[in-house]
Coordinates of C-alpha atoms in Angstrom, one line a residue:
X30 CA -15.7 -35.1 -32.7
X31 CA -16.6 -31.7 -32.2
X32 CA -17.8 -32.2 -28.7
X33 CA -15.0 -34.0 -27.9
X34 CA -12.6 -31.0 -29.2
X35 CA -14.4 -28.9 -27.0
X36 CA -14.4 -30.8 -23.8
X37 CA -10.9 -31.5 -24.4
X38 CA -10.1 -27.7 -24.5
X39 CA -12.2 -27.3 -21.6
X40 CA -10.5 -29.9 -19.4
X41 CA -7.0 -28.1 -20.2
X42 CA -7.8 -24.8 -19.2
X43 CA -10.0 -26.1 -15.8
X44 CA -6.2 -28.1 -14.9
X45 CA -4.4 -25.2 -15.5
X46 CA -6.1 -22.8 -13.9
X47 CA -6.1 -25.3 -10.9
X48 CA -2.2 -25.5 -11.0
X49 CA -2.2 -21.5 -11.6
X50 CA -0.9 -20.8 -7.7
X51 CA 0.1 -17.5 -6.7
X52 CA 0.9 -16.1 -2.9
X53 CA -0.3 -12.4 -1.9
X54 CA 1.1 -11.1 0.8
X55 CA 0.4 -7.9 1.9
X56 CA 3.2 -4.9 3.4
X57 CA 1.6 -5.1 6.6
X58 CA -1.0 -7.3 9.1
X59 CA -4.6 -7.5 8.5
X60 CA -6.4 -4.4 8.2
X61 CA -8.7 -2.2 5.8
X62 CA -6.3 -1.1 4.1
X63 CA -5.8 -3.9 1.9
X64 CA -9.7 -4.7 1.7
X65 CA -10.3 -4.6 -1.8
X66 CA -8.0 -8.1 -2.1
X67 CA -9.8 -9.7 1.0
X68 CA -13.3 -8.9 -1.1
X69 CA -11.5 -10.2 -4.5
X70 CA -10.6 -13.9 -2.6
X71 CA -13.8 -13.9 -0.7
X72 CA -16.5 -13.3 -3.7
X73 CA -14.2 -15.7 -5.9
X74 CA -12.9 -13.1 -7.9
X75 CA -9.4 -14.4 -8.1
X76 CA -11.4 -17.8 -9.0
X77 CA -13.2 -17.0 -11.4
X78 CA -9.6 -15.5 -13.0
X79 CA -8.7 -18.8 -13.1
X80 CA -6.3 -18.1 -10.4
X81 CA -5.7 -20.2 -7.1
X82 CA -4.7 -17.2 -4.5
X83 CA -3.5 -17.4 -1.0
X84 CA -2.7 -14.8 1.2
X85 CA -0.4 -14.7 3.4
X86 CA 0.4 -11.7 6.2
X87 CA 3.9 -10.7 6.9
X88 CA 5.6 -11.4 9.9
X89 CA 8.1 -10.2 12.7
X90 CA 10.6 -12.1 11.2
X91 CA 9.6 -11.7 8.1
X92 CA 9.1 -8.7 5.9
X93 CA 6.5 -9.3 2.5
X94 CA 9.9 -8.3 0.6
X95 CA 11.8 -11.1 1.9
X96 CA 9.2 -13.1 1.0
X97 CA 9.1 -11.8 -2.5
X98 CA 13.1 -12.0 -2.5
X99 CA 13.0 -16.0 -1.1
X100 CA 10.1 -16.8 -3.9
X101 CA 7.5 -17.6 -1.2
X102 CA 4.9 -14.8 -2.6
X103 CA 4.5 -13.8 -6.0
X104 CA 3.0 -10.4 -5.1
X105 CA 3.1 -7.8 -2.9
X106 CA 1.8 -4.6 -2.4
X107 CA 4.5 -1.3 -1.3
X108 CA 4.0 2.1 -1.6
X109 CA 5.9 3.9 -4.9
X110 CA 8.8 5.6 -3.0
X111 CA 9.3 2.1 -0.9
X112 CA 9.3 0.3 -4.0
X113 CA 11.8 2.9 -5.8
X114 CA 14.4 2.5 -2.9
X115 CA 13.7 -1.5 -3.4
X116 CA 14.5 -1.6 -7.0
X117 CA 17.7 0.6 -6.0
X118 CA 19.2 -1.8 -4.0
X119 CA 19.2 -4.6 -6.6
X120 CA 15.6 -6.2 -6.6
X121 CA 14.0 -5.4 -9.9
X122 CA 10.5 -5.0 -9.1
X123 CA 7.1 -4.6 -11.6
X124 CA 4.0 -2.5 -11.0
X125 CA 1.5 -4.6 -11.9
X126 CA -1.9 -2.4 -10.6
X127 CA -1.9 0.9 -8.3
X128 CA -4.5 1.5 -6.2
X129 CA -3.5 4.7 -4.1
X130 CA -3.6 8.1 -6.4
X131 CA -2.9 9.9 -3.3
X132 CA -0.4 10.7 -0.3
X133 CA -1.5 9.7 3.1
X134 CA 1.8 10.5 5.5
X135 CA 1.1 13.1 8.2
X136 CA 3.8 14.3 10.6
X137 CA 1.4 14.7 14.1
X138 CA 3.0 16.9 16.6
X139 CA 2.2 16.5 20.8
X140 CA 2.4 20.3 21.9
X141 CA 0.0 22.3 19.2
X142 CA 2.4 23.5 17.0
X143 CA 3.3 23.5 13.3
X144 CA 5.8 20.5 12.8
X145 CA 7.6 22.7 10.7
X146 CA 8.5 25.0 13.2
X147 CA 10.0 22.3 15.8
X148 CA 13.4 22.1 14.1
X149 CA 15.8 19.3 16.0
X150 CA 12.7 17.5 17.2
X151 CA 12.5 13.7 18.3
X152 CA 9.6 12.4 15.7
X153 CA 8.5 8.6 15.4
X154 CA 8.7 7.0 11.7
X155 CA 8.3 3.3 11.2
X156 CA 11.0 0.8 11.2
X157 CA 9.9 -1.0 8.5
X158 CA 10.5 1.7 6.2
X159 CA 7.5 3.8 4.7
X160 CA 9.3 6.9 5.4
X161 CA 11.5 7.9 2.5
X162 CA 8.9 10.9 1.5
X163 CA 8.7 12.7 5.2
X164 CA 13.2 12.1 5.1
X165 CA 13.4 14.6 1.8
X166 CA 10.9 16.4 3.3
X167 CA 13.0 17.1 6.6
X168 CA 16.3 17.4 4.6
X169 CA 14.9 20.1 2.4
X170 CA 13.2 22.1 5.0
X171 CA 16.1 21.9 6.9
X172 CA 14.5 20.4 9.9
X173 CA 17.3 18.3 11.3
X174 CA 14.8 15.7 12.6
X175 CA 16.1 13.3 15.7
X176 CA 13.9 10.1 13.8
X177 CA 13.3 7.7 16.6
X178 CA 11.9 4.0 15.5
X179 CA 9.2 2.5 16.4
X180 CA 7.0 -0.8 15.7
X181 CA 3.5 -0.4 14.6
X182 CA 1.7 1.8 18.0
X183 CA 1.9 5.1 19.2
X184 CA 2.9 4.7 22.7
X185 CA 5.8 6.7 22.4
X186 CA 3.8 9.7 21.1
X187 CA 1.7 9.4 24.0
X188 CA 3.2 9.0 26.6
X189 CA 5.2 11.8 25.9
X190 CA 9.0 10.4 24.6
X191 CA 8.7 11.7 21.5
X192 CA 7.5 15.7 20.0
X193 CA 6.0 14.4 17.0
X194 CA 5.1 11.0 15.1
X195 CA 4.7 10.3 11.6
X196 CA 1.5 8.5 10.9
X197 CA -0.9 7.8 8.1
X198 CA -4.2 9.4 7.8
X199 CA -6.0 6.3 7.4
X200 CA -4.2 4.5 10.1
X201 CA -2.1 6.3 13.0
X202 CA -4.1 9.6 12.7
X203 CA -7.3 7.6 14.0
X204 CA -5.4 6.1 16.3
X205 CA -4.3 8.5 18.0
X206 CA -7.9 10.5 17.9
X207 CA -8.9 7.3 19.3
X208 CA -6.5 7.7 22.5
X209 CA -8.0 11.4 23.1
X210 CA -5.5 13.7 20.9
X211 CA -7.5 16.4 19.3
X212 CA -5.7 17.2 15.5
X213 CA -5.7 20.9 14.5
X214 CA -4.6 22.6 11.6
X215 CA -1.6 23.9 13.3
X216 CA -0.3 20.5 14.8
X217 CA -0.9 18.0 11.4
X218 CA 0.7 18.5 8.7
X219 CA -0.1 16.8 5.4
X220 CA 2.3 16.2 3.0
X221 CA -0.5 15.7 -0.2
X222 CA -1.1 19.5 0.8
X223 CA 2.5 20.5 1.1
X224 CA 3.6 19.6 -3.0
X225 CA 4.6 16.0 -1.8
X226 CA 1.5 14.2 -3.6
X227 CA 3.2 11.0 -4.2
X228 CA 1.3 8.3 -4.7
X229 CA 1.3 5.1 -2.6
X230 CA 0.0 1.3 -2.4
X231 CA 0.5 -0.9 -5.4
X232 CA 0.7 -4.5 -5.9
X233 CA 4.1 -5.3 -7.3
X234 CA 6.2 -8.3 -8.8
X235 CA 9.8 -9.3 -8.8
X236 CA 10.9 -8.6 -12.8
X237 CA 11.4 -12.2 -13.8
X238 CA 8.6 -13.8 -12.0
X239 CA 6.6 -11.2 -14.2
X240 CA 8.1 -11.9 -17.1
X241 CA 7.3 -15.2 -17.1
X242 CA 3.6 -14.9 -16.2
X243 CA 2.5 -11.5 -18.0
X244 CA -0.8 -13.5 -18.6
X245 CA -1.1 -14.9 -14.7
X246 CA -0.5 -11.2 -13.4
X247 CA -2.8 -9.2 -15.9
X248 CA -5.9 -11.7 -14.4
X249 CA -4.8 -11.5 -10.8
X250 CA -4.4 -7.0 -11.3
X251 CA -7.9 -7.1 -13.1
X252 CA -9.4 -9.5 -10.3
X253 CA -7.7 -7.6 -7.9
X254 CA -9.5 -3.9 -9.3
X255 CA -12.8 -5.4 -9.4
X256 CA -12.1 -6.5 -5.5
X257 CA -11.4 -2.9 -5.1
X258 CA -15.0 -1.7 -6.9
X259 CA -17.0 -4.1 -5.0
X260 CA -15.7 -2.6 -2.0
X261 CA -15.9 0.9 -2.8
X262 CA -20.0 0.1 -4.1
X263 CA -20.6 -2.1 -0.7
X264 CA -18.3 -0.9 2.7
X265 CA -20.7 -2.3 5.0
X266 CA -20.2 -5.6 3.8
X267 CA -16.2 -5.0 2.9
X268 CA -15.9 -4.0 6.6
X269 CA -17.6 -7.5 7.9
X270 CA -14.8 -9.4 5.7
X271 CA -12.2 -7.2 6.8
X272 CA -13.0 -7.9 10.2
X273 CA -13.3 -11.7 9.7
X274 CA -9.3 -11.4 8.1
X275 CA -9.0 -9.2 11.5
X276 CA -9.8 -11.3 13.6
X277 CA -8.2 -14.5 12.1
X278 CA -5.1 -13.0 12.3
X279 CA -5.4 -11.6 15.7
X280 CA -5.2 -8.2 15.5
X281 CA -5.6 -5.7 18.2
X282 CA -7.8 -3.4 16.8
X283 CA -11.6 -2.2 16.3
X284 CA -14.3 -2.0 13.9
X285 CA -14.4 1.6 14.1
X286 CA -11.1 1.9 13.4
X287 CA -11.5 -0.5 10.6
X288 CA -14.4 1.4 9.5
X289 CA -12.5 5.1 9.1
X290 CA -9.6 3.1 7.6
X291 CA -11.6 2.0 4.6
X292 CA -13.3 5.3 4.2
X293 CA -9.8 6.8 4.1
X294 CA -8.3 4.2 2.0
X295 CA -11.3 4.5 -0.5
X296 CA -11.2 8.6 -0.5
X297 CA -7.0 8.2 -1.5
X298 CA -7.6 6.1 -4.7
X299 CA -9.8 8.9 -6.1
X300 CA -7.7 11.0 -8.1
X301 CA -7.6 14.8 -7.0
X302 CA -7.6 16.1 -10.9
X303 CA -10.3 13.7 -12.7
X304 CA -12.1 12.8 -9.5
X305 CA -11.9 9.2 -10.5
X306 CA -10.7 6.5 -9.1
X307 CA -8.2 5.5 -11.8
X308 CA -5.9 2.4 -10.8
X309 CA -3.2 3.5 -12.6
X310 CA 0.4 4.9 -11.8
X311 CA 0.7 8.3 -12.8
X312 CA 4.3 8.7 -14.4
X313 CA 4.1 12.3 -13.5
X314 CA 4.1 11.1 -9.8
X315 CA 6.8 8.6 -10.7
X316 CA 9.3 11.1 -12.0
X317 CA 8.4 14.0 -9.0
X318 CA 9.5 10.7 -6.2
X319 CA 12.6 9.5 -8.2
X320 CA 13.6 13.3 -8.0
X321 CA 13.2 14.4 -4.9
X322 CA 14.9 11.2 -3.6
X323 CA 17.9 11.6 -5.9
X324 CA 18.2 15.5 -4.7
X325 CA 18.5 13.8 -0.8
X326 CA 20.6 11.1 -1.5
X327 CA 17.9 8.6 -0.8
X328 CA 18.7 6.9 -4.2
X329 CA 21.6 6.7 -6.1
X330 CA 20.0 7.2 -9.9
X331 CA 16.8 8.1 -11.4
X332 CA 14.2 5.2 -11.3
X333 CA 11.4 5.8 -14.3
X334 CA 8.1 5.4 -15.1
X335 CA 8.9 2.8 -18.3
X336 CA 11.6 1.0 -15.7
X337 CA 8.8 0.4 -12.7
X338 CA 5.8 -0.4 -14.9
X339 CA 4.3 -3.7 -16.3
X340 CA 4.7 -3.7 -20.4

């Protein structure tokens, strides 16, 4: 009777972990920077979690929010100040795991000079958002930046249309070095260096999906982390899956590229004061973003650290 008990139990949990479906999609196309959850799929992390995963790449026509919004993806992963200005407008959103302990937005200027000195110029930032930090940071400094949108290249940097681009250090900045721009001290500036250390990537969950699968989301964050570890202990390997996700998806890109994204990526979720990589959101970082977008306007009350974080 015993036995039978047991296989019983057994057969329960193997059908629901079979039903236990949950769609990950990403803020962005296939690259590095979201390695850790290519490695967590791939070595049957989410698996052995108990946890069926697919995931699934944004779109042109459709942003991972949307998807989140329109219950096609249970999880997502934004960067804190994105995710802030999210929850503003009326989507109540959970941080379930953060990777990033670090800022990686540059402003890159063409002619050699300290972006801070061109006041009034033309600079790139993203349409898709991703921005909100480098907006206070114009606003306060008085800049009176001409923000001209763009789609996911730097064309308009170099050929000339624009003075300066924003960029990320693990993305853009290679990029660029890639096209023959040589980066000095006095034409990139870096806002982790400049008292705008706000942290970044996490992997986030509309409210009420969350609260209805606290259990589902602690496996796939934990699954998720150890994705992240395996990556950080083996990059050669990571790099070969993240080109296999690369390629799949058709994305016009390189391993090098791919290669100094991951270091980059890897070297941001260390944490500049303990020197470890920590996977947590710091609610010091939490209360610096809220302010600083409050003081510009850039949201319209004070988002916390107990609001934004999985209980």
């Amino acid at each position: 009777m015993k036995r039978i008990i047991t296989y019983l139990f057994m057969l329960v949990c193997t059908v629901s972990y079979a039903q236990d479906k949950l769609v990950f999609t990403p803020q962005w196309s296939a690259q590095a920077q979201f390695a850790g959850y290519y490695v967590a799929l791939e070595k049957g992390f989410y698996k052995q979690a108990g946890i069926d995963v697919e995931i699934v790449h944004p779109s042109v026509t459709q942003s991972a929010i949307s998807r989140i919004r329109n219950n096609e993806s249970q999880a997502t992963t934004l960067q804190l100040a994105q995710a802030m200005d999210i929850i503003d407008n009326g989507i109540p959103l959970v941080n379930i795991l953060q990777t990033s302990m670090n800022n990686a937005l540059v402003i890159v200027s063409r002619r050699n000079k300290n972006p801070l000195t061109q006041k009034g110029a033309k600079v790139g930032i993203w349409n898709a958002g991703f921005g909100q930090i480098a907006i206070c940071m114009s606003i306060k400094e008085g800049l009176e930046y001409q923000w001209i949108p763009y789609a996911s290249n730097i064309n308009l940097f170099v050929s000339g249309a624009i003075d300066a681009t924003l960029a990320m250090s693990y993305n853009e900045y290679y990029q660029l070095v890639q096209s023959g721009f040589i980066p000095t001290k006095d034409n990139v500036y870096r806002f982790c260096d400049h008292g705008y250390n706000v942290q970044e990537d996490g992997v986030y969950m509309a409210r009420d999906y969350y609260l209805k699968h606290r259990e589902q989301a602690r496996r796939f964050a934990a699954a998720s982390k150890k994705g992240w570890e395996w990556a950080a202990a083996h990059p050669e390997e990571t790099l070969d899956i993240v080109m296999r996700y690369v390629q799949k998806e058709h994305i016009a890109t390189n391993r090098v590229l791919q290669q100094l994204m991951l270091k980059d990526i890897l070297r941001l979720q260390v944490d500049r004061e303990s020197k470890k990589r920590e996977f947590r959101l710091r609610p010091d970082m939490v209360k610096q973003a809220s302010k600083l977008m409050i003081e510009h306007m850039m949201l319209s009350r004070e988002i916390s650290y107990q609001e934004i974080i999985a209980k």
